[in-house]
Amino acid sequence: MKISLVPRAAPSDCIRIWVGILAPHAPALTWFLDGKPIADARLHPLRPLASAIPAELLGGLPADNFIGLFEISGLDPGTAYLVSVKASIPGATASAELRTRTLASTVPSLLDGTFNVLLASCFYRPEDKGQAGALASQLNGATRPDLTLLLGDQVYLDLPTLANFPDNAAALAQRFEGNYRANWQGETGYSQLLGLAPAASVPDDHEYWNNFPHGSPFIQNSWTQSGRDNWTAAAAALYKAFQFSCEPEAYHFGGQAELGDASVITVEPLSFFLADGRSKRDPGRATVLTARGRKQLEHWVSEAIQKRHIGIFVTGQSMLDSPAGGLKGALAGYQLSNYGDFSYVTHALGRFAEAGLPITMITGDVHWGRVAAARDARTGRESIFEIISSPTSLVSTVGKDQLIALQGTIKGQTDAWPRHSSPGSVPEFLWFGDFGARFVCSRMHEQRGNHFALLSFTRSGAGVRLRITYYPIHEDLNLRKPQAVREILLVPD
């Protein structure tokens, strides 16, 4: 047996542990906290231990990877704990332990440290060579993450491009489980990054397939409705097993969370809204959020304004991108602004500015990093920000990569990031169609190449100060120098 433990984001009085166990059948588990058995009243199975692949998708094969999500309640905020588990099957036992911390209840003052949030997205394991996990594991002391936000494309289920994917859902589920197992349950690499701090995820298209839910010219399975249905069923099942929050009380609605629901994390005065704009995206491009997701967003904005929270809006794609044209959208992918509910989202977020509160948007997806700001013409203040961190490990592109390498050889050029594109420009005005020339955009920082980003928050009166540091991921040590962005002040009017 082999046990893998990953901390997951939870309320500040709880620890949530994702557990994956490679075994011939489901073991019995015994949990310990700081070396002492955990009372049943404090241990809550948010996802009881079960096969990563649901029974209906096993296709007659035996289960050999058992996944669960467990919550330990009644803990102190911002406190380190040692969680251990023993797994038992007839004739064999195994154990594993994880030292992790509960989330703080409030952002600390400058004298008491920082609240650090690690951003990562777009991880393609074959191109990583263990670099991302090794570098991330060196974050300690003042740079130790307290929370990790995984911003989409944690797996690439639709690659390699020329692969011959099976048609039936059971065979696809077996393949997708292997992708997740390699990232979540490996000895090194991405699993090292996952173990640093409690993590929360949003999905993007490669948790399903490129440009999901629309047909892709590169994915033959997506050309028919039955092909799309089988792929979606398998991909959604594995997303639920490895990444879904399994919230016992869905935000605003109560009851068990559903796929497509948002999650909310609060560390006073910060409030994070993690939107799933991918899992239930409308093939007709009417909506990216579900009806529940839109109601959750509306309630979150109202609650944040009422409590004077500093909003952090997390998505799998940028809120600044213009709509993709017909052919480009069909080939490369549609943007959030291509969908009918985009104005609903922008008007909801615009309410922060109306209330004199800043709003920060965080995303990945685009394979470059950038920090942008929008100045409110009515107040003269920078009130809306966007932070992009992408990629952690750039995906390979058949044909393009080989052409770039050949051109570099012919020209005798040396480029630290030959396969990486440069950051895109920001629009002159943010959401011009909804707000006209009110919000004037500017670019604060550009980041090319593989990287992750660390956001460091400290309390400043009723608001916070934010430092952003990008950490390049490169085999050349000389190219790993952290890149700091000027401090941002996020305070209410």
Coordinates of C-alpha atoms in Angstrom, one line a residue:
M1 CA 0.0 0.0 0.0
K2 CA 1.0 3.6 -0.6
I3 CA -0.6 6.5 1.1
S4 CA -0.6 10.1 -0.2
L5 CA -1.9 13.0 1.9
V6 CA -2.7 16.5 0.6
P7 CA -4.0 19.4 2.7
R8 CA -7.1 21.2 1.4
A9 CA -8.5 24.6 2.2
A10 CA -11.0 24.6 5.1
P11 CA -12.5 27.0 7.6
S12 CA -10.0 28.3 10.1
D13 CA -11.1 25.9 12.9
C14 CA -10.7 22.8 10.7
I15 CA -8.2 20.8 8.7
R16 CA -9.2 18.9 5.6
I17 CA -7.0 16.1 4.3
W18 CA -7.3 14.5 0.9
V19 CA -6.1 10.9 1.1
G20 CA -5.2 8.6 -1.8
I21 CA -4.3 5.0 -1.2
L22 CA -3.0 2.5 -3.7
A23 CA -4.2 -0.8 -2.5
P24 CA -6.0 -4.0 -3.8
H25 CA -9.1 -3.0 -1.9
A26 CA -10.4 -0.3 0.4
P27 CA -8.5 -0.3 3.7
A28 CA -9.8 0.7 7.2
L29 CA -8.4 4.0 8.4
T30 CA -7.4 5.2 11.8
W31 CA -6.6 8.9 12.2
F32 CA -4.3 10.6 14.7
L33 CA -3.8 14.3 15.5
D34 CA -0.4 15.1 17.2
G35 CA 0.0 11.5 17.9
K36 CA -3.4 11.0 19.6
P37 CA -6.4 9.1 18.1
I38 CA -9.1 11.5 16.8
A39 CA -12.5 11.2 18.4
D40 CA -15.2 10.2 15.9
A41 CA -17.2 13.4 16.8
R42 CA -14.3 15.5 15.4
L43 CA -13.7 13.4 12.2
H44 CA -16.0 14.0 9.3
P45 CA -15.8 12.2 5.9
L46 CA -16.7 14.8 3.3
R47 CA -16.0 12.1 0.7
P48 CA -15.9 8.7 2.2
L49 CA -13.0 6.5 1.1
A50 CA -13.9 4.9 -2.3
S51 CA -12.5 4.1 -5.6
A52 CA -11.2 7.1 -7.5
I53 CA -13.1 5.7 -10.5
P54 CA -16.7 5.2 -9.7
A55 CA -18.1 1.7 -10.0
E56 CA -20.1 2.5 -13.1
L57 CA -16.9 3.5 -14.9
L58 CA -14.6 0.7 -13.8
G59 CA -15.6 -1.5 -16.8
G60 CA -15.2 -4.7 -14.8
L61 CA -11.7 -3.9 -13.6
P62 CA -10.8 -4.0 -9.9
A63 CA -10.4 -0.8 -8.1
D64 CA -6.8 -0.1 -6.9
N65 CA -6.8 3.6 -6.0
F66 CA -9.0 4.7 -3.1
I67 CA -9.7 8.4 -2.5
G68 CA -11.3 10.3 0.4
L69 CA -11.6 13.7 1.9
F70 CA -11.7 14.0 5.7
E71 CA -12.3 17.0 7.9
I72 CA -11.0 17.4 11.5
S73 CA -12.9 20.0 13.4
G74 CA -12.5 21.9 16.7
L75 CA -9.0 23.3 16.1
D76 CA -7.3 26.6 16.6
P77 CA -6.8 29.0 13.7
G78 CA -3.3 29.5 12.3
T79 CA -1.9 26.6 14.2
A80 CA 0.4 23.8 13.1
Y81 CA -0.8 20.2 13.6
L82 CA 0.6 16.8 12.7
V83 CA -2.0 14.6 11.1
S84 CA -1.3 10.9 10.6
V85 CA -3.3 8.0 9.3
K86 CA -2.9 4.2 9.4
A87 CA -4.5 2.1 6.7
S88 CA -5.1 -1.6 7.3
I89 CA -6.1 -4.5 5.1
P90 CA -5.8 -8.2 5.9
G91 CA -2.2 -9.0 6.1
A92 CA -0.8 -5.5 5.6
T93 CA -0.7 -2.0 7.2
A94 CA 0.7 1.3 6.1
S95 CA 0.9 4.8 7.5
A96 CA 1.6 8.3 6.5
E97 CA 1.8 11.7 8.2
L98 CA 1.5 15.3 7.2
R99 CA 2.4 18.5 9.1
T100 CA 0.0 21.3 8.1
R101 CA -1.6 24.4 9.5
T102 CA -5.1 25.6 9.9
L103 CA -5.9 28.9 8.0
A104 CA -5.5 32.0 10.0
S105 CA -8.8 33.8 10.9
T106 CA -7.4 37.2 10.1
V107 CA -4.5 38.7 8.0
P108 CA -1.7 39.5 10.4
S109 CA -0.3 43.0 11.0
L110 CA 3.2 43.8 9.6
L111 CA 4.9 43.0 12.9
D112 CA 3.2 39.6 13.1
G113 CA 4.1 38.4 9.6
T114 CA 2.2 37.9 6.3
F115 CA -0.6 35.8 5.0
N116 CA 0.9 34.1 1.9
V117 CA -1.0 32.7 -1.0
L118 CA 0.7 30.6 -3.6
L119 CA -0.7 30.8 -7.2
A120 CA -0.1 28.0 -9.7
S121 CA -1.7 26.9 -13.0
C122 CA -1.1 25.1 -16.2
F123 CA 1.1 22.1 -15.1
Y124 CA 2.2 19.7 -17.8
R125 CA 4.2 16.9 -16.1
P126 CA 6.2 15.6 -19.1
E127 CA 7.9 19.0 -19.5
D128 CA 8.5 19.7 -15.7
K129 CA 11.3 17.3 -14.8
G130 CA 10.5 17.8 -11.1
Q131 CA 11.5 21.5 -11.1
A132 CA 8.2 23.0 -9.9
G133 CA 7.9 20.9 -6.8
A134 CA 11.6 21.2 -5.9
L135 CA 11.5 25.0 -6.1
A136 CA 8.2 25.3 -4.4
S137 CA 9.4 23.1 -1.5
Q138 CA 12.2 25.6 -0.8
L139 CA 9.6 28.2 0.3
N140 CA 9.9 28.5 4.0
G141 CA 10.0 31.0 6.8
A142 CA 8.6 34.3 5.7
T143 CA 7.8 32.9 2.3
R144 CA 6.0 29.7 3.5
P145 CA 2.6 29.6 1.8
D146 CA -0.5 29.5 4.0
L147 CA -2.9 28.8 1.2
T148 CA -2.4 27.5 -2.4
L149 CA -4.8 28.4 -5.2
L150 CA -4.7 26.1 -8.2
L151 CA -6.0 28.2 -11.1
G152 CA -6.8 25.6 -13.7
D153 CA -5.2 23.0 -16.0
Q154 CA -3.8 21.1 -13.0
V155 CA -3.9 18.1 -15.5
Y156 CA -3.9 17.9 -19.3
L157 CA -6.3 15.1 -20.0
D158 CA -6.4 15.8 -23.7
L159 CA -2.7 15.4 -24.4
P160 CA -0.5 14.3 -26.1
T161 CA -2.1 15.9 -29.1
L162 CA -1.7 12.9 -31.5
A163 CA -2.8 10.3 -28.9
N164 CA -5.5 7.9 -30.0
F165 CA -8.1 8.2 -27.2
P166 CA -10.6 5.4 -26.5
D167 CA -14.2 6.0 -27.2
N168 CA -15.9 4.6 -24.1
A169 CA -16.2 6.3 -20.8
A170 CA -14.7 3.5 -18.7
A171 CA -11.4 3.3 -20.8
L172 CA -11.2 7.1 -20.7
A173 CA -11.6 7.1 -16.9
Q174 CA -8.7 4.6 -16.5
R175 CA -6.6 6.9 -18.6
F176 CA -7.6 10.1 -16.8
E177 CA -7.0 8.4 -13.4
G178 CA -3.5 7.7 -14.5
N179 CA -2.9 11.4 -15.3
Y180 CA -4.2 12.5 -11.8
R181 CA -2.3 9.7 -10.1
A182 CA 1.0 10.8 -11.6
N183 CA 0.5 14.4 -10.4
W184 CA -1.2 13.9 -7.0
Q185 CA 0.4 10.6 -5.8
G186 CA 4.0 10.8 -7.2
E187 CA 7.0 10.9 -4.9
T188 CA 8.3 14.2 -6.2
G189 CA 7.2 17.0 -8.6
Y190 CA 3.7 18.4 -8.5
S191 CA 2.9 16.4 -5.3
Q192 CA 5.5 18.4 -3.5
L193 CA 3.8 21.6 -4.5
L194 CA 0.4 20.2 -3.4
G195 CA 1.8 19.4 0.1
L196 CA 3.0 22.9 0.9
A197 CA -0.3 24.4 2.2
P198 CA -4.0 23.9 2.2
A199 CA -5.1 24.1 -1.5
A200 CA -8.3 25.1 -3.3
S201 CA -8.9 24.5 -7.0
V202 CA -10.8 25.9 -9.9
P203 CA -10.9 23.9 -13.2
D204 CA -10.2 25.1 -16.7
D205 CA -10.6 23.4 -20.1
H206 CA -7.8 20.8 -19.8
E207 CA -9.5 19.3 -16.8
Y208 CA -11.8 18.2 -19.6
W209 CA -10.5 19.0 -23.1
N210 CA -9.3 22.0 -25.0
N211 CA -12.1 24.6 -25.3
F212 CA -14.6 22.4 -23.4
P213 CA -17.5 22.0 -23.8
H214 CA -17.2 22.9 -27.4
G215 CA -15.9 20.5 -30.1
S216 CA -12.2 20.8 -30.7
P217 CA -10.6 20.0 -34.1
F218 CA -7.7 18.3 -32.2
I219 CA -9.9 15.9 -30.1
Q220 CA -11.8 13.4 -32.3
N221 CA -13.9 12.4 -29.3
S222 CA -15.4 15.9 -29.1
W223 CA -16.8 15.7 -32.7
T224 CA -19.9 13.8 -31.7
Q225 CA -22.4 14.2 -28.9
S226 CA -21.8 10.7 -27.6
G227 CA -18.0 11.3 -27.6
R228 CA -18.4 14.5 -25.7
D229 CA -20.8 12.8 -23.2
N230 CA -18.4 9.9 -22.5
W231 CA -15.4 12.2 -22.1
T232 CA -17.3 14.6 -19.8
A233 CA -18.6 11.8 -17.6
A234 CA -15.1 10.4 -17.1
A235 CA -13.3 13.7 -16.7
A236 CA -15.9 15.0 -14.2
A237 CA -15.7 11.9 -12.1
L238 CA -12.0 12.2 -11.7
Y239 CA -12.2 16.0 -11.1
K240 CA -14.6 15.2 -8.2
A241 CA -12.3 12.6 -6.8
F242 CA -9.1 14.6 -6.9
Q243 CA -10.0 18.4 -6.9
F244 CA -13.6 19.1 -6.0
S245 CA -14.1 20.8 -2.6
C246 CA -16.9 18.5 -1.5
E247 CA -18.2 21.3 0.7
P248 CA -20.7 19.9 3.3
E249 CA -22.5 23.2 3.2
A250 CA -22.6 24.9 -0.2
Y251 CA -22.1 28.6 0.0
H252 CA -25.4 30.5 0.2
F253 CA -27.5 27.4 -0.5
G254 CA -26.5 24.9 2.2
G255 CA -26.5 21.2 1.7
Q256 CA -23.9 19.2 -0.2
A257 CA -22.0 21.3 -2.9
E258 CA -22.7 20.5 -6.5
L259 CA -20.3 20.4 -9.4
G260 CA -20.3 24.0 -10.8
D261 CA -20.8 25.6 -7.4
A262 CA -18.4 28.3 -6.1
S263 CA -16.4 28.1 -2.9
V264 CA -15.7 31.0 -0.5
I265 CA -12.7 31.3 1.7
T266 CA -12.5 34.1 4.3
V267 CA -9.4 35.3 6.1
E268 CA -10.5 38.7 7.5
P269 CA -10.7 41.2 5.8
L270 CA -10.1 39.1 2.6
S271 CA -12.9 37.1 1.0
F272 CA -12.0 34.7 -1.8
F273 CA -14.6 33.7 -4.3
L274 CA -13.6 30.6 -6.4
A275 CA -15.8 30.4 -9.4
D276 CA -16.1 27.2 -11.5
G277 CA -16.7 28.7 -14.9
R278 CA -15.9 25.5 -16.8
S279 CA -17.6 22.4 -15.5
K280 CA -21.1 23.4 -16.4
R281 CA -20.3 25.9 -19.2
D282 CA -23.1 26.2 -21.8
P283 CA -22.3 24.7 -25.2
G284 CA -24.5 27.4 -26.7
R285 CA -22.4 30.1 -25.1
A286 CA -25.2 31.5 -23.0
T287 CA -23.5 31.1 -19.6
V288 CA -20.2 30.1 -18.0
L289 CA -21.7 30.0 -14.4
T290 CA -24.6 27.9 -13.4
A291 CA -27.8 29.5 -12.0
R292 CA -26.6 28.5 -8.6
G293 CA -23.1 30.0 -9.3
R294 CA -24.6 33.3 -10.4
K295 CA -26.7 33.5 -7.2
Q296 CA -23.7 32.7 -5.1
L297 CA -21.7 35.5 -6.8
E298 CA -24.5 38.0 -6.2
H299 CA -24.8 37.0 -2.6
W300 CA -21.0 37.1 -2.1
V301 CA -20.7 40.6 -3.5
S302 CA -23.6 41.8 -1.2
E303 CA -22.0 40.1 1.8
A304 CA -18.6 41.4 1.1
I305 CA -19.9 45.0 0.7
Q306 CA -21.9 44.7 3.9
K307 CA -18.9 43.4 5.9
R308 CA -16.4 45.7 4.1
H309 CA -14.4 42.8 2.9
I310 CA -11.6 43.0 0.3
G311 CA -12.8 40.8 -2.5
I312 CA -10.6 38.3 -4.4
F313 CA -12.3 36.8 -7.5
V314 CA -10.7 33.6 -8.7
T315 CA -11.4 32.1 -12.2
G316 CA -9.8 29.8 -14.7
Q317 CA -9.7 32.5 -17.4
S318 CA -9.0 36.2 -17.6
M319 CA -11.7 38.8 -17.1
L320 CA -9.8 41.3 -19.2
D321 CA -9.7 39.4 -22.5
S322 CA -11.8 40.5 -25.5
P323 CA -14.1 38.0 -27.1
A324 CA -12.4 35.6 -29.5
G325 CA -13.5 35.8 -33.1
G326 CA -15.5 32.9 -34.6
L327 CA -12.6 30.9 -36.1
K328 CA -10.2 31.7 -33.4
G329 CA -12.7 30.9 -30.7
A330 CA -13.5 27.6 -32.3
L331 CA -9.8 26.6 -32.8
A332 CA -8.0 28.2 -29.8
G333 CA -10.8 28.6 -27.3
Y334 CA -13.5 31.0 -26.3
Q335 CA -13.0 33.7 -23.7
L336 CA -15.3 34.5 -20.8
S337 CA -16.4 37.6 -22.7
N338 CA -17.8 35.3 -25.4
Y339 CA -20.6 34.2 -23.1
G340 CA -24.0 35.7 -22.4
D341 CA -23.5 36.1 -18.7
F342 CA -20.3 38.0 -18.9
S343 CA -22.0 41.3 -18.3
Y344 CA -23.8 39.8 -15.3
V345 CA -20.4 39.0 -13.8
T346 CA -18.8 42.4 -14.6
H347 CA -21.8 44.3 -13.2
A348 CA -21.6 42.2 -10.0
L349 CA -17.9 42.9 -9.6
G350 CA -18.4 46.6 -10.5
R351 CA -20.5 46.9 -7.4
F352 CA -17.3 46.8 -5.3
A353 CA -16.2 50.0 -6.9
E354 CA -19.6 51.6 -6.4
A355 CA -19.2 50.7 -2.7
G356 CA -15.7 52.1 -2.4
L357 CA -14.0 48.7 -2.1
P358 CA -11.2 47.3 -4.2
I359 CA -11.5 44.0 -6.1
T360 CA -8.7 41.8 -7.2
M361 CA -9.1 39.1 -9.9
I362 CA -6.8 36.1 -10.1
T363 CA -6.4 33.6 -12.9
G364 CA -4.0 31.5 -15.0
D365 CA -4.7 29.9 -18.4
V366 CA -2.7 32.2 -20.8
H367 CA 0.8 30.8 -20.4
W368 CA 2.3 34.1 -19.2
G369 CA 2.2 36.2 -16.1
R370 CA 0.9 39.7 -15.7
V371 CA -0.3 42.2 -13.1
A372 CA -2.8 44.9 -14.3
A373 CA -4.6 47.7 -12.6
A374 CA -7.7 49.7 -13.5
R375 CA -8.0 53.3 -12.2
D376 CA -11.5 54.6 -11.5
A377 CA -11.9 57.9 -13.3
R378 CA -14.5 58.9 -10.8
T379 CA -12.2 58.7 -7.8
G380 CA -8.7 58.7 -9.3
R381 CA -7.9 55.5 -7.4
E382 CA -6.7 52.1 -8.6
S383 CA -9.6 50.0 -7.6
I384 CA -9.6 46.9 -9.8
F385 CA -6.6 44.6 -10.2
E386 CA -5.8 41.4 -12.1
I387 CA -3.0 39.0 -11.3
I388 CA -2.2 36.2 -13.7
S389 CA 0.2 33.3 -12.9
S390 CA 0.7 30.8 -15.8
P391 CA 2.3 28.4 -16.6
T392 CA 3.9 26.3 -13.9
S393 CA 5.1 23.9 -16.6
L394 CA 4.4 24.8 -20.2
V395 CA 2.6 22.3 -22.3
S396 CA 4.4 21.0 -25.4
T397 CA 3.0 21.9 -28.8
V398 CA 3.6 19.5 -31.7
G399 CA 5.2 21.2 -34.7
K400 CA 5.4 24.7 -33.1
D401 CA 8.1 23.6 -30.6
Q402 CA 10.2 21.9 -33.2
L403 CA 10.0 24.9 -35.5
I404 CA 11.1 27.3 -32.8
A405 CA 14.0 25.1 -31.9
L406 CA 15.1 25.0 -35.6
Q407 CA 14.8 28.8 -36.0
G408 CA 16.9 29.3 -32.9
T409 CA 19.6 27.0 -34.2
I410 CA 19.7 28.7 -37.6
K411 CA 19.8 32.2 -36.2
G412 CA 22.3 31.2 -33.4
Q413 CA 20.0 32.7 -30.8
T414 CA 19.8 31.7 -27.2
D415 CA 16.6 32.4 -25.4
A416 CA 15.9 31.4 -21.8
W417 CA 12.2 30.8 -22.7
P418 CA 12.2 29.9 -26.4
R419 CA 8.7 28.2 -26.3
H420 CA 7.0 30.8 -24.1
S421 CA 5.0 33.7 -25.5
S422 CA 5.2 37.3 -24.2
P423 CA 2.3 38.7 -22.0
G424 CA -0.6 40.2 -23.9
S425 CA -1.6 43.8 -23.8
V426 CA -4.3 45.1 -21.5
P427 CA -7.4 46.9 -22.9
E428 CA -7.4 50.7 -22.8
F429 CA -10.6 50.6 -20.8
L430 CA -11.9 47.8 -18.5
W431 CA -15.3 46.4 -19.6
F432 CA -16.0 49.3 -21.9
G433 CA -19.3 47.9 -23.1
D434 CA -20.6 48.0 -19.5
F435 CA -18.8 50.9 -17.9
G436 CA -17.6 53.1 -20.8
A437 CA -14.3 54.9 -20.1
R438 CA -14.7 54.8 -16.4
F439 CA -11.9 52.2 -15.6
V440 CA -8.6 53.0 -17.3
C441 CA -6.2 50.0 -17.5
S442 CA -2.5 49.9 -17.1
R443 CA 0.1 47.1 -16.9
M444 CA 2.2 46.9 -13.8
H445 CA 4.3 43.8 -14.4
E446 CA 5.0 41.2 -17.1
Q447 CA 6.3 37.7 -16.5
R448 CA 7.5 35.3 -19.2
G449 CA 8.4 31.7 -18.7
N450 CA 7.5 28.9 -16.2
H451 CA 6.8 30.3 -12.8
F452 CA 4.5 30.4 -9.8
A453 CA 3.6 33.6 -7.8
L454 CA 3.3 34.3 -4.1
L455 CA 0.9 36.9 -2.8
S456 CA 1.9 38.3 0.7
F457 CA -0.8 40.2 2.6
T458 CA -0.4 42.3 5.7
R459 CA -3.1 44.2 7.5
S460 CA -3.3 47.9 7.0
G461 CA -6.1 49.5 8.9
A462 CA -9.4 48.3 7.5
G463 CA -7.6 47.0 4.4
V464 CA -4.4 45.1 3.4
R465 CA -1.1 45.7 1.7
L466 CA -0.2 43.2 -1.0
R467 CA 3.2 42.3 -2.3
I468 CA 3.4 40.1 -5.4
T469 CA 6.5 38.0 -6.1
Y470 CA 7.0 35.8 -9.2
Y471 CA 9.3 32.8 -8.9
P472 CA 10.8 31.7 -12.3
I473 CA 11.1 27.9 -12.6
H474 CA 14.2 27.2 -14.7
E475 CA 17.0 24.6 -14.6
D476 CA 19.5 27.5 -14.7
L477 CA 19.9 28.8 -11.2
N478 CA 20.8 32.2 -12.6
L479 CA 17.4 32.6 -14.0
R480 CA 15.5 31.8 -10.8
K481 CA 15.8 35.2 -9.3
P482 CA 12.4 36.2 -7.8
Q483 CA 10.7 39.1 -9.5
A484 CA 9.0 41.6 -7.1
V485 CA 6.1 43.8 -8.1
R486 CA 5.4 47.2 -6.5
E487 CA 3.3 47.0 -3.4
I488 CA -0.5 47.4 -3.9
L489 CA -2.7 49.0 -1.2
L490 CA -6.1 47.4 -1.0
V491 CA -8.2 49.6 1.4
P492 CA -11.8 50.7 1.4
D493 CA -12.6 54.4 0.7

